[in-house]
Tab-separated table of C-alpha atoms and ligand atoms in Angstrom:
chain	number	residue	atom	x	y	z
A	719	MET	CA	17.871	-81.703	138.103
A	720	SER	CA	16.819	-78.338	136.691
A	721	LYS	CA	18.928	-76.063	134.599
A	722	THR	CA	19.678	-72.581	135.979
A	723	MET	CA	19.885	-69.220	134.185
A	724	ARG	CA	20.363	-65.636	135.209
A	725	THR	CA	19.246	-62.285	133.871
A	726	GLN	CA	18.644	-58.749	135.144
A	727	VAL	CA	15.035	-58.583	134.088
A	728	GLY	CA	12.970	-61.680	133.505
A	729	ILE	CA	9.968	-60.806	131.300
A	730	VAL	CA	6.916	-63.080	131.083
A	731	GLY	CA	5.015	-62.589	127.869
A	732	ALA	CA	6.066	-61.563	124.277
A	733	GLY	CA	3.133	-59.282	123.599
A	734	PRO	CA	3.672	-55.637	122.703
A	735	ALA	CA	4.410	-54.852	126.390
A	736	GLY	CA	7.073	-57.633	126.980
A	737	LEU	CA	8.895	-57.239	123.644
A	738	LEU	CA	8.927	-53.494	123.807
A	739	LEU	CA	10.258	-53.507	127.384
A	740	ALA	CA	13.054	-55.905	126.353
A	741	HIS	CA	13.996	-53.495	123.656
A	742	LEU	CA	13.929	-50.360	125.782
A	743	LEU	CA	15.987	-52.073	128.407
A	744	HIS	CA	18.454	-53.218	125.824
A	745	LEU	CA	18.902	-49.564	124.708
A	746	ARG	CA	19.854	-48.799	128.285
A	747	GLY	CA	22.352	-51.693	128.438
A	748	ILE	CA	20.147	-53.872	130.691
A	749	ASP	CA	19.918	-57.545	129.989
A	750	SER	CA	16.552	-59.392	129.895
A	751	VAL	CA	15.090	-62.744	128.876
A	752	VAL	CA	11.519	-62.973	127.434
A	753	LEU	CA	9.388	-66.095	128.047
A	754	GLU	CA	6.409	-66.751	125.793
A	755	SER	CA	3.912	-69.573	125.960
A	756	ARG	CA	2.885	-69.410	122.289
A	757	SER	CA	4.963	-69.940	119.204
A	758	ARG	CA	6.629	-67.128	117.242
A	759	GLU	CA	4.250	-67.905	114.317
A	760	GLN	CA	1.204	-67.475	116.613
A	761	ILE	CA	2.102	-64.231	118.080
A	762	GLU	CA	3.119	-62.817	114.693
A	763	THR	CA	-0.254	-63.717	113.026
A	764	THR	CA	-2.878	-63.002	115.767
A	765	ILE	CA	-5.022	-60.072	114.586
A	766	ARG	CA	-5.868	-57.550	117.260
A	767	ALA	CA	-5.324	-53.830	117.624
A	768	GLY	CA	-4.859	-51.395	114.782
A	769	VAL	CA	-4.591	-47.849	116.131
A	770	LEU	CA	-1.408	-46.308	117.466
A	771	GLU	CA	-1.457	-43.062	119.328
A	772	GLN	CA	1.003	-40.371	118.364
A	773	GLY	CA	2.983	-41.012	121.576
A	774	THR	CA	3.246	-44.742	120.787
A	775	VAL	CA	4.414	-43.873	117.240
A	776	ASP	CA	7.008	-41.477	118.688
A	777	LEU	CA	8.329	-44.081	121.105
A	778	LEU	CA	8.707	-46.748	118.368
A	779	LYS	CA	10.453	-44.155	116.174
A	780	ALA	CA	12.785	-42.902	118.831
A	781	SER	CA	13.726	-46.538	119.766
A	782	GLY	CA	14.679	-47.343	116.194
A	783	LEU	CA	11.592	-49.504	115.528
A	784	GLY	CA	9.735	-47.086	113.145
A	785	ALA	CA	11.044	-47.934	109.620
A	786	ARG	CA	8.293	-50.356	108.420
A	787	MET	CA	5.661	-48.549	110.374
A	788	LEU	CA	6.464	-45.245	108.635
A	789	GLN	CA	6.397	-47.006	105.292
A	790	GLU	CA	3.334	-49.146	105.614
A	791	GLY	CA	1.221	-47.568	108.334
A	792	PHE	CA	-1.454	-44.958	107.585
A	793	VAL	CA	-1.609	-41.600	109.206
A	794	HIS	CA	-5.165	-40.496	109.971
A	795	ARG	CA	-5.968	-36.910	110.961
A	796	GLY	CA	-9.653	-37.643	111.787
A	797	PHE	CA	-12.417	-40.145	111.970
A	798	GLU	CA	-16.160	-40.288	111.268
A	799	LEU	CA	-19.017	-40.683	113.730
A	800	ARG	CA	-22.214	-41.899	112.167
A	801	PHE	CA	-25.635	-41.878	113.743
A	802	GLY	CA	-29.232	-41.048	112.713
A	803	GLY	CA	-28.278	-41.478	109.038
A	804	GLU	CA	-25.778	-38.640	109.314
A	805	SER	CA	-21.990	-38.442	109.278
A	806	HIS	CA	-19.886	-36.086	111.409
A	807	ARG	CA	-16.046	-35.767	111.117
A	808	ILE	CA	-14.015	-35.521	114.213
A	809	ASP	CA	-10.947	-33.545	113.056
A	810	LEU	CA	-8.273	-34.924	115.407
A	811	HIS	CA	-5.478	-32.919	113.968
A	812	GLU	CA	-7.209	-29.588	114.148
A	813	LEU	CA	-8.788	-30.089	117.591
A	814	THR	CA	-5.562	-31.292	119.215
A	815	GLY	CA	-3.073	-28.782	117.846
A	816	GLY	CA	-1.595	-31.054	115.149
A	817	LYS	CA	-1.760	-34.594	116.641
A	818	GLU	CA	-2.738	-37.615	114.575
A	819	ILE	CA	-3.037	-41.443	114.866
A	820	THR	CA	-1.398	-44.210	112.859
A	821	VAL	CA	-3.270	-47.318	111.677
A	822	TYR	CA	-0.684	-50.118	111.723
A	823	ALA	CA	-1.594	-53.698	112.904
A	824	GLN	CA	-0.502	-54.932	116.299
A	825	HIS	CA	0.936	-58.080	114.699
A	826	GLU	CA	3.052	-55.982	112.436
A	827	VAL	CA	4.416	-54.141	115.503
A	828	ILE	CA	5.115	-57.548	117.068
A	829	LYS	CA	7.020	-58.723	113.923
A	830	ASP	CA	9.115	-55.592	113.989
A	831	LEU	CA	9.839	-56.082	117.693
A	832	VAL	CA	10.700	-59.735	117.413
A	833	ALA	CA	13.084	-59.021	114.402
A	834	ALA	CA	14.768	-56.180	116.259
A	835	ARG	CA	15.340	-58.297	119.367
A	836	LEU	CA	16.639	-61.379	117.483
A	837	ALA	CA	18.896	-59.240	115.307
A	838	ARG	CA	20.635	-58.083	118.569
A	839	GLY	CA	21.019	-61.660	119.739
A	840	ALA	CA	18.326	-61.345	122.429
A	841	GLN	CA	16.808	-64.405	124.108
A	842	ILE	CA	13.117	-64.997	123.485
A	843	HIS	CA	12.064	-68.416	124.571
A	844	PHE	CA	8.882	-69.456	122.663
A	845	GLY	CA	6.528	-72.303	123.654
A	846	VAL	CA	7.496	-72.364	127.421
A	847	THR	CA	4.982	-74.027	129.773
A	848	GLN	CA	4.313	-74.137	133.544
A	849	VAL	CA	5.646	-70.698	134.310
A	850	GLU	CA	5.870	-70.008	137.995
A	851	LEU	CA	7.115	-66.877	139.823
A	852	ALA	CA	8.887	-67.301	143.176
A	853	ALA	CA	10.502	-65.166	145.881
A	854	LEU	CA	9.030	-61.937	144.516
A	855	ASP	CA	9.222	-60.127	147.862
A	856	GLY	CA	12.920	-60.571	148.179
A	857	PRO	CA	16.039	-59.269	146.323
A	858	ARG	CA	16.412	-62.259	144.003
A	859	PRO	CA	13.079	-63.305	142.446
A	860	ARG	CA	12.955	-66.421	140.236
A	861	ILE	CA	10.997	-67.618	137.224
A	862	VAL	CA	10.728	-71.345	136.923
A	863	PHE	CA	9.441	-72.806	133.666
A	864	ASN	CA	9.555	-75.773	131.319
A	865	ARG	CA	11.350	-75.473	127.986
A	866	GLY	CA	11.671	-78.457	125.618
A	867	GLY	CA	11.097	-81.028	128.368
A	868	GLU	CA	13.590	-79.354	130.662
A	869	ARG	CA	12.802	-77.474	133.895
A	870	VAL	CA	14.629	-74.129	134.030
A	871	GLU	CA	15.123	-71.885	136.971
A	872	MET	CA	15.956	-68.307	136.040
A	873	SER	CA	17.258	-65.936	138.711
A	874	CYS	CA	16.537	-62.162	138.115
A	875	ASP	CA	16.859	-58.829	139.762
A	876	PHE	CA	13.348	-57.968	138.713
A	877	VAL	CA	10.344	-59.736	137.036
A	878	ALA	CA	8.146	-57.958	134.573
A	879	GLY	CA	4.641	-59.500	134.223
A	880	CYS	CA	3.686	-58.662	130.617
A	881	ASP	CA	1.640	-61.861	130.187
A	882	GLY	CA	-1.770	-60.402	129.385
A	883	PHE	CA	-5.105	-60.674	131.194
A	884	HIS	CA	-4.989	-64.526	131.409
A	885	GLY	CA	-1.258	-64.792	132.434
A	886	VAL	CA	0.193	-66.009	135.672
A	887	SER	CA	1.932	-62.874	136.901
A	888	ARG	CA	-1.048	-60.979	138.417
A	889	GLN	CA	-2.110	-64.188	140.104
A	890	ALA	CA	1.338	-64.407	141.792
A	891	ILE	CA	0.461	-61.289	143.825
A	892	PRO	CA	-1.157	-62.488	147.126
A	893	PRO	CA	-4.822	-61.652	146.902
A	894	GLU	CA	-4.798	-59.459	149.966
A	895	GLN	CA	-2.057	-57.348	148.426
A	896	ARG	CA	-4.096	-56.302	145.361
A	897	LYS	CA	-7.478	-54.765	144.615
A	898	GLU	CA	-9.219	-55.458	141.357
A	899	TYR	CA	-11.817	-53.221	139.773
A	900	VAL	CA	-14.110	-54.894	137.150
A	901	ARG	CA	-16.917	-53.908	134.801
A	902	SER	CA	-18.200	-56.251	132.157
A	903	TYR	CA	-20.414	-55.355	129.243
A	904	PRO	CA	-23.389	-57.329	127.959
A	905	PHE	CA	-22.083	-57.314	124.381
A	906	GLY	CA	-19.015	-58.169	122.354
A	907	TRP	CA	-17.553	-57.451	118.933
A	908	LEU	CA	-17.560	-59.712	115.934
A	909	GLY	CA	-14.508	-58.782	113.912
A	910	VAL	CA	-13.801	-59.696	110.231
A	911	LEU	CA	-10.753	-59.262	108.091
A	912	VAL	CA	-11.752	-58.849	104.515
A	913	GLU	CA	-10.132	-58.675	101.173
A	914	ALA	CA	-11.596	-55.457	99.727
A	915	PRO	CA	-10.579	-51.888	98.849
A	916	PRO	CA	-11.067	-49.214	101.533
A	917	SER	CA	-14.625	-47.826	101.620
A	918	SER	CA	-13.629	-44.701	103.427
A	919	PRO	CA	-10.324	-42.773	103.809
A	920	GLU	CA	-10.906	-42.681	107.587
A	921	LEU	CA	-12.209	-44.911	110.430
A	922	ILE	CA	-16.037	-44.891	111.010
A	923	TYR	CA	-17.531	-45.394	114.357
A	924	ALA	CA	-21.235	-45.925	113.884
A	925	TYR	CA	-24.264	-45.900	116.285
A	926	HIS	CA	-27.358	-47.555	115.037
A	927	GLU	CA	-30.514	-49.022	116.602
A	928	ARG	CA	-29.276	-52.500	115.596
A	929	GLY	CA	-26.056	-51.835	117.439
A	930	PHE	CA	-22.497	-50.429	117.102
A	931	SER	CA	-20.312	-51.055	114.084
A	932	LEU	CA	-16.683	-49.913	113.145
A	933	LEU	CA	-14.911	-49.734	109.886
A	934	SER	CA	-11.168	-49.760	109.997
A	935	THR	CA	-8.492	-50.667	107.460
A	936	ARG	CA	-5.200	-52.573	107.318
A	937	SER	CA	-3.891	-51.898	103.809
A	938	PRO	CA	-5.224	-50.941	100.317
A	939	GLU	CA	-6.346	-54.626	99.905
A	940	LEU	CA	-7.392	-55.636	103.483
A	941	GLN	CA	-10.065	-54.007	105.654
A	942	ARG	CA	-10.980	-54.703	109.274
A	943	LEU	CA	-14.604	-54.319	110.342
A	944	TYR	CA	-16.496	-54.991	113.575
A	945	VAL	CA	-20.195	-55.334	114.467
A	946	GLN	CA	-21.611	-55.398	117.968
A	947	CYS	CA	-22.911	-58.817	118.821
A	948	ASP	CA	-23.817	-61.096	121.773
A	949	PRO	CA	-20.473	-62.364	123.108
A	950	ALA	CA	-22.141	-65.852	123.681
A	951	ASP	CA	-23.052	-66.067	119.940
A	952	PRO	CA	-21.460	-69.106	118.218
A	953	LEU	CA	-19.598	-68.073	115.149
A	954	GLN	CA	-21.867	-70.251	112.948
A	955	GLU	CA	-24.668	-67.829	113.757
A	956	TRP	CA	-22.755	-65.225	111.823
A	957	PRO	CA	-22.409	-66.449	108.313
A	958	ASP	CA	-20.753	-63.833	105.931
A	959	ALA	CA	-23.995	-62.815	104.456
A	960	ARG	CA	-25.373	-61.830	107.922
A	961	VAL	CA	-22.171	-59.896	108.797
A	962	TRP	CA	-22.477	-57.903	105.531
A	963	ASP	CA	-26.194	-57.299	106.002
A	964	GLU	CA	-25.571	-55.802	109.417
A	965	LEU	CA	-22.658	-53.737	108.271
A	966	HIS	CA	-24.580	-52.346	105.340
A	967	THR	CA	-27.504	-51.461	107.563
A	968	ARG	CA	-25.615	-50.082	110.470
A	969	LEU	CA	-23.192	-47.922	108.391
A	970	ALA	CA	-25.693	-46.725	105.846
A	971	ILE	CA	-25.817	-43.025	104.816
A	972	ASP	CA	-26.982	-41.516	101.668
A	973	GLY	CA	-24.441	-41.496	98.815
A	974	TRP	CA	-22.068	-43.930	100.411
A	975	SER	CA	-21.558	-47.632	99.818
A	976	LEU	CA	-19.529	-50.374	101.528
A	977	ALA	CA	-17.208	-52.363	99.378
A	978	GLU	CA	-17.551	-56.144	100.000
A	979	GLY	CA	-15.005	-58.904	99.417
A	980	PRO	CA	-14.017	-62.358	100.623
A	981	VAL	CA	-13.974	-62.755	104.507
A	982	LEU	CA	-10.554	-64.073	105.442
A	983	GLN	CA	-10.961	-64.245	109.213
A	984	LYS	CA	-13.802	-63.997	111.764
A	985	ASN	CA	-13.746	-63.787	115.573
A	986	ILE	CA	-15.883	-62.764	118.505
A	987	ILE	CA	-14.435	-60.861	121.500
A	988	GLY	CA	-16.062	-60.118	124.841
A	989	MET	CA	-15.587	-56.738	126.434
A	990	ARG	CA	-14.595	-55.728	129.927
A	991	SER	CA	-12.980	-52.962	131.921
A	992	PHE	CA	-10.468	-54.088	134.512
A	993	VAL	CA	-7.761	-52.556	136.695
A	994	CYS	CA	-5.443	-54.220	139.262
A	995	GLU	CA	-3.997	-51.945	141.922
A	996	PRO	CA	-1.150	-51.639	142.729
A	997	MET	CA	0.741	-52.709	139.580
A	998	ARG	CA	3.617	-53.859	141.661
A	999	TYR	CA	4.424	-56.512	144.248
A	1000	GLY	CA	7.935	-56.548	145.710
A	1001	ARG	CA	10.227	-57.073	142.628
A	1002	LEU	CA	7.327	-57.920	140.312
A	1003	PHE	CA	6.043	-55.128	138.022
A	1004	LEU	CA	2.882	-55.623	135.948
A	1005	ALA	CA	2.599	-53.906	132.585
A	1006	GLY	CA	-0.109	-53.905	129.833
A	1007	ASP	CA	-3.129	-56.133	129.874
A	1008	SER	CA	-1.831	-58.196	132.820
A	1009	ALA	CA	-2.729	-55.129	134.962
A	1010	HIS	CA	-5.588	-53.497	133.000
A	1011	ILE	CA	-8.174	-54.214	130.256
A	1012	VAL	CA	-10.226	-51.606	128.381
A	1013	PRO	CA	-13.088	-52.361	126.013
A	1014	PRO	CA	-11.596	-51.808	122.499
A	1015	THR	CA	-13.982	-48.858	121.509
A	1016	GLY	CA	-11.348	-46.280	122.520
A	1017	ALA	CA	-8.427	-48.079	120.833
A	1018	LYS	CA	-6.334	-47.691	124.000
A	1019	GLY	CA	-5.075	-51.206	125.073
A	1020	LEU	CA	-1.935	-51.490	123.004
A	1021	ASN	CA	-1.120	-47.817	123.710
A	1022	LEU	CA	-1.520	-48.307	127.506
A	1023	ALA	CA	0.915	-51.316	127.233
A	1024	ALA	CA	3.505	-49.180	125.448
A	1025	ALA	CA	3.057	-46.317	127.999
A	1026	ASP	CA	3.518	-48.631	130.951
A	1027	VAL	CA	6.866	-50.110	129.698
A	1028	GLN	CA	8.173	-46.789	128.873
A	1029	VAL	CA	7.678	-45.688	132.475
A	1030	LEU	CA	9.057	-49.115	133.719
A	1031	ALA	CA	12.173	-49.015	131.446
A	1032	ARG	CA	13.078	-45.555	132.803
A	1033	ALA	CA	12.552	-46.610	136.380
A	1034	LEU	CA	14.589	-49.775	135.981
A	1035	GLY	CA	17.236	-47.790	134.234
A	1036	ALA	CA	17.562	-45.386	137.218
A	1037	TRP	CA	17.844	-48.398	139.606
A	1038	PHE	CA	20.531	-50.208	137.527
A	1039	GLU	CA	22.480	-47.032	136.727
A	1040	GLU	CA	22.571	-45.377	140.169
A	1041	GLY	CA	20.510	-47.529	142.569
A	1042	GLY	CA	17.685	-44.893	142.702
A	1043	GLU	CA	14.388	-46.408	143.830
A	1044	ASP	CA	12.211	-43.408	143.542
A	1045	LEU	CA	11.002	-44.076	140.025
A	1046	LEU	CA	10.248	-47.728	140.827
A	1047	ASN	CA	8.375	-46.615	143.859
A	1048	ALA	CA	6.307	-44.215	141.716
A	1049	TYR	CA	5.807	-46.740	138.827
A	1050	SER	CA	2.351	-47.947	139.822
A	1051	ALA	CA	0.891	-44.601	140.763
A	1052	THR	CA	2.368	-42.945	137.589
A	1053	CYS	CA	0.911	-45.572	135.282
A	1054	LEU	CA	-2.480	-45.678	137.040
A	1055	GLN	CA	-3.123	-42.023	136.294
A	1056	ARG	CA	-2.997	-42.785	132.487
A	1057	VAL	CA	-4.783	-46.089	132.989
A	1058	TRP	CA	-7.733	-44.578	134.744
A	1059	ARG	CA	-8.052	-41.791	132.250
A	1060	ALA	CA	-8.165	-44.491	129.470
A	1061	GLU	CA	-10.626	-46.588	131.439
A	1062	HIS	CA	-13.002	-43.673	131.709
A	1063	PHE	CA	-12.602	-42.755	128.032
A	1064	SER	CA	-13.008	-46.321	126.902
A	1065	TRP	CA	-16.101	-46.865	129.026
A	1066	TRP	CA	-17.554	-43.531	127.839
A	1067	MET	CA	-17.073	-44.265	124.205
A	1068	THR	CA	-18.389	-47.759	124.638
A	1069	SER	CA	-21.556	-46.608	126.519
A	1070	MET	CA	-22.223	-43.777	124.001
A	1071	LEU	CA	-21.958	-46.096	120.877
A	1072	HIS	CA	-23.394	-49.466	121.826
A	1073	ARG	CA	-26.972	-50.643	122.267
A	1074	PHE	CA	-27.534	-52.136	125.726
A	1075	PRO	CA	-29.838	-55.169	125.777
A	1076	GLY	CA	-33.205	-54.125	127.139
A	1077	GLU	CA	-32.273	-50.500	126.994
A	1078	ASP	CA	-35.248	-48.155	127.435
A	1079	ASP	CA	-36.131	-45.135	125.232
A	1080	PHE	CA	-34.789	-42.733	127.801
A	1081	SER	CA	-31.339	-44.244	127.536
A	1082	THR	CA	-31.423	-44.188	123.838
A	1083	ARG	CA	-32.424	-40.560	123.783
A	1084	LEU	CA	-29.459	-39.774	126.194
A	1085	GLN	CA	-27.003	-41.583	123.844
A	1086	LEU	CA	-28.238	-39.624	120.834
A	1087	SER	CA	-28.140	-36.397	122.731
A	1088	GLN	CA	-24.513	-37.102	123.724
A	1089	LEU	CA	-23.588	-37.980	120.189
A	1090	ARG	CA	-25.103	-34.841	118.924
A	1091	TYR	CA	-23.277	-32.858	121.429
A	1092	VAL	CA	-19.947	-34.347	120.502
A	1093	ALA	CA	-20.815	-33.764	116.762
A	1094	CYS	CA	-21.822	-30.150	117.222
A	1095	SER	CA	-19.898	-28.712	120.169
A	1096	ARG	CA	-16.173	-27.852	119.626
A	1097	ALA	CA	-15.576	-28.328	123.419
A	1098	ALA	CA	-17.162	-31.803	123.450
A	1099	ALA	CA	-15.320	-32.834	120.229
A	1100	THR	CA	-12.065	-31.512	121.605
A	1101	SER	CA	-12.424	-33.637	124.769
A	1102	LEU	CA	-13.026	-36.749	122.616
A	1103	ALA	CA	-10.200	-35.881	120.280
A	1104	GLU	CA	-7.535	-35.259	122.975
A	1105	ASN	CA	-8.402	-38.568	124.729
A	1106	TYR	CA	-8.340	-40.476	121.431
A	1107	VAL	CA	-4.968	-39.269	120.319
A	1108	GLY	CA	-3.682	-39.777	123.852
A	1109	LEU	CA	-3.050	-37.363	126.608
A	1110	PRO	CA	0.446	-36.388	127.676
A	1111	LEU	CA	1.342	-37.468	131.218
A	1112	ASP	CA	1.800	-33.954	132.634
A	1113	LEU	CA	-1.891	-33.200	131.773
A	1114	LEU	CA	-2.976	-36.160	133.821
A	1115	LYS	CA	-1.173	-35.106	137.045
A	1116	ALA	CA	-3.179	-33.506	139.745
A	1117	PRO	CA	-2.127	-29.890	140.418
A	1118	ALA	CA	0.141	-29.674	143.455
A	1119	HIS	CA	-2.282	-27.276	145.191
A	1120	GLY	CA	-5.367	-25.278	144.406
A	1121	HIS	CA	-5.898	-24.710	140.670
B	2631	FAD	P1	-0.770	-59.416	125.177
B	2631	FAD	O1	-0.815	-58.873	123.858
B	2631	FAD	O2	-1.994	-60.202	125.564
B	2631	FAD	O3	0.477	-60.308	125.364
B	2631	FAD	C1	0.644	-61.174	126.458
B	2631	FAD	C2	1.558	-62.331	125.950
B	2631	FAD	O4	1.838	-63.178	127.039
B	2631	FAD	C3	0.824	-63.236	124.893
B	2631	FAD	O5	1.612	-63.481	123.778
B	2631	FAD	C4	0.603	-64.552	125.716
B	2631	FAD	O6	0.610	-65.624	124.828
B	2631	FAD	C5	1.684	-64.530	126.676
B	2631	FAD	N1	1.409	-65.320	127.882
B	2631	FAD	C6	0.283	-65.478	128.585
B	2631	FAD	N2	0.447	-66.268	129.678
B	2631	FAD	C7	1.673	-66.594	129.670
B	2631	FAD	C8	2.455	-67.464	130.573
B	2631	FAD	N3	1.931	-68.029	131.594
B	2631	FAD	N4	3.807	-67.658	130.275
B	2631	FAD	C9	4.363	-67.027	129.163
B	2631	FAD	N5	3.704	-66.202	128.312
B	2631	FAD	C10	2.354	-65.974	128.527
B	2631	FAD	N6	-5.577	-51.737	121.612
B	2631	FAD	C11	-5.267	-50.608	121.056
B	2631	FAD	O7	-4.434	-49.802	121.555
B	2631	FAD	N7	-5.844	-50.209	119.935
B	2631	FAD	C12	-6.751	-50.970	119.185
B	2631	FAD	O8	-7.217	-50.551	118.190
B	2631	FAD	C13	-7.142	-52.235	119.841
B	2631	FAD	N8	-8.031	-53.002	119.201
B	2631	FAD	C14	-8.222	-54.241	119.795
B	2631	FAD	C15	-9.078	-55.086	119.014
B	2631	FAD	C16	-9.260	-56.363	119.404
B	2631	FAD	C17	-10.210	-57.221	118.787
B	2631	FAD	C18	-8.648	-56.866	120.689
B	2631	FAD	C19	-8.838	-58.201	121.191
B	2631	FAD	C20	-7.762	-56.004	121.391
B	2631	FAD	C21	-7.513	-54.699	120.966
B	2631	FAD	N9	-6.766	-53.869	121.604
B	2631	FAD	C22	-6.488	-52.613	121.109
B	2631	FAD	C23	-6.140	-54.268	122.805
B	2631	FAD	C24	-4.602	-54.810	122.646
B	2631	FAD	O9	-4.620	-55.776	121.661
B	2631	FAD	C25	-4.133	-55.268	123.889
B	2631	FAD	O10	-4.302	-54.305	124.898
B	2631	FAD	C26	-2.482	-55.512	123.850
B	2631	FAD	O11	-2.308	-56.732	123.140
B	2631	FAD	C27	-1.898	-55.701	125.217
B	2631	FAD	O12	-0.514	-56.067	125.109
B	2631	FAD	P2	0.157	-56.871	126.220
B	2631	FAD	O13	1.516	-57.091	125.703
B	2631	FAD	O14	-0.080	-56.316	127.536
B	2631	FAD	O15	-0.614	-58.283	126.267
B	2632	DHB	C1	-9.372	-50.971	115.441
B	2632	DHB	C2	-9.687	-51.554	116.705
B	2632	DHB	C3	-10.288	-50.736	117.619
B	2632	DHB	O1	-10.579	-51.268	118.848
B	2632	DHB	C4	-10.543	-49.390	117.315
B	2632	DHB	O2	-11.177	-48.669	118.314
B	2632	DHB	C5	-10.238	-48.847	116.094
B	2632	DHB	C6	-9.657	-49.661	115.160
B	2632	DHB	C7	-8.711	-51.858	114.418
B	2632	DHB	O3	-8.643	-53.093	114.687
B	2632	DHB	O4	-8.375	-51.363	113.280
């Protein structure tokens, strides 16, 4: 016999999307249960994103989640573009009328979210298995899962699929009810976390004939660096000495040096662009990576997840408060406007900054010309800057008519 449970919104996945949605719903008096296949320790220690847009920071602050981020995060008002042995600063703050980004690790956001949820007596079930979604096209969808050897059936008003790209939620939408758009890239990133002082006060995105590299930070003692690599490379082919060699070569400019230190973690990620339309099926709403993936070059993934759940929490709030369905009906289209802008920006940044295997000289010349244009033209730099800090939703809407 299975155990039964009931909640208003069943949330699959305790990533940034699922946990933030649970918190935003709680602030509106809506009850939810979060189901997560990994352990609390795993989700709180997996190293991923690092850049929060101003809009994400504002949302976390306004929801009472900002205390540690404001203390420990680093506000950056610009970043560096390096290519051809030169460095160019993109002044985000000046180009966007005062906007900035915050460097604060994704797993720290996760820790803050878990702590906030548990402090309010919320239910997050870690280590669940065999999660299945049922009756999504009717008024009482169910999530069935195993927890500690017991089969549990949870009845909900709505299900939020926040279980990332490899989760079960998107797959629960009948294939003929969704369209998927995919682009994969013939390269990946090797990321290292190193114990070293910062080598630069700002992030550095570097284009080099040996490939892309990125210098980011985590704290005064910990730095995060990436080099473009073959996603099929085994990690053993990247001993620390090779990683440092590549970083020194790709980031080199006169009068600057890279501080080395012990490598604490190393991983390789593949890169793809992906969108599933629509982001809804009946009473199931997809949010975050379960619906869309961007290559990490534009630093958009976590921010898109936060933007989705902000829209979803408002729409569910309207439904529970006064039965209004308009915002729920608009959810997918509203989110997809931001998603496609971020898809374009992330693809563009990726294409401009990476070496494509077998690329001809013509393509290289085009990339360098584009980089020079961004470095030298205020209009081009402004376009990069406003996309990087995050565009407000009203700028993404098509005009009602004419111009
Ligand atoms: P996830 O974080 O993937 O969370 C989904 C959760 O669901 C996971 O905890 C998973 O265990 C759980 N789950 C999966 N299947 C099930 C199931 N069947 N049942 C229950 N639970 C399940 N984004 C940025 O904005 N800025 C950056 O600088 C940036 N850099 C990145 C660098 C790297 C190296 C990588 C890999 C990503 C980066 N991203 C960045 C992207 C960002 O990390 C993701 O977009 C973000 O984690 C998406 O959040 P999410 O909650 O949608 O999904
Ligand atoms: C980081 C990751 C990114 O994808 C990016 O574009 C900038 C910074 C980071 O991990 O710090």
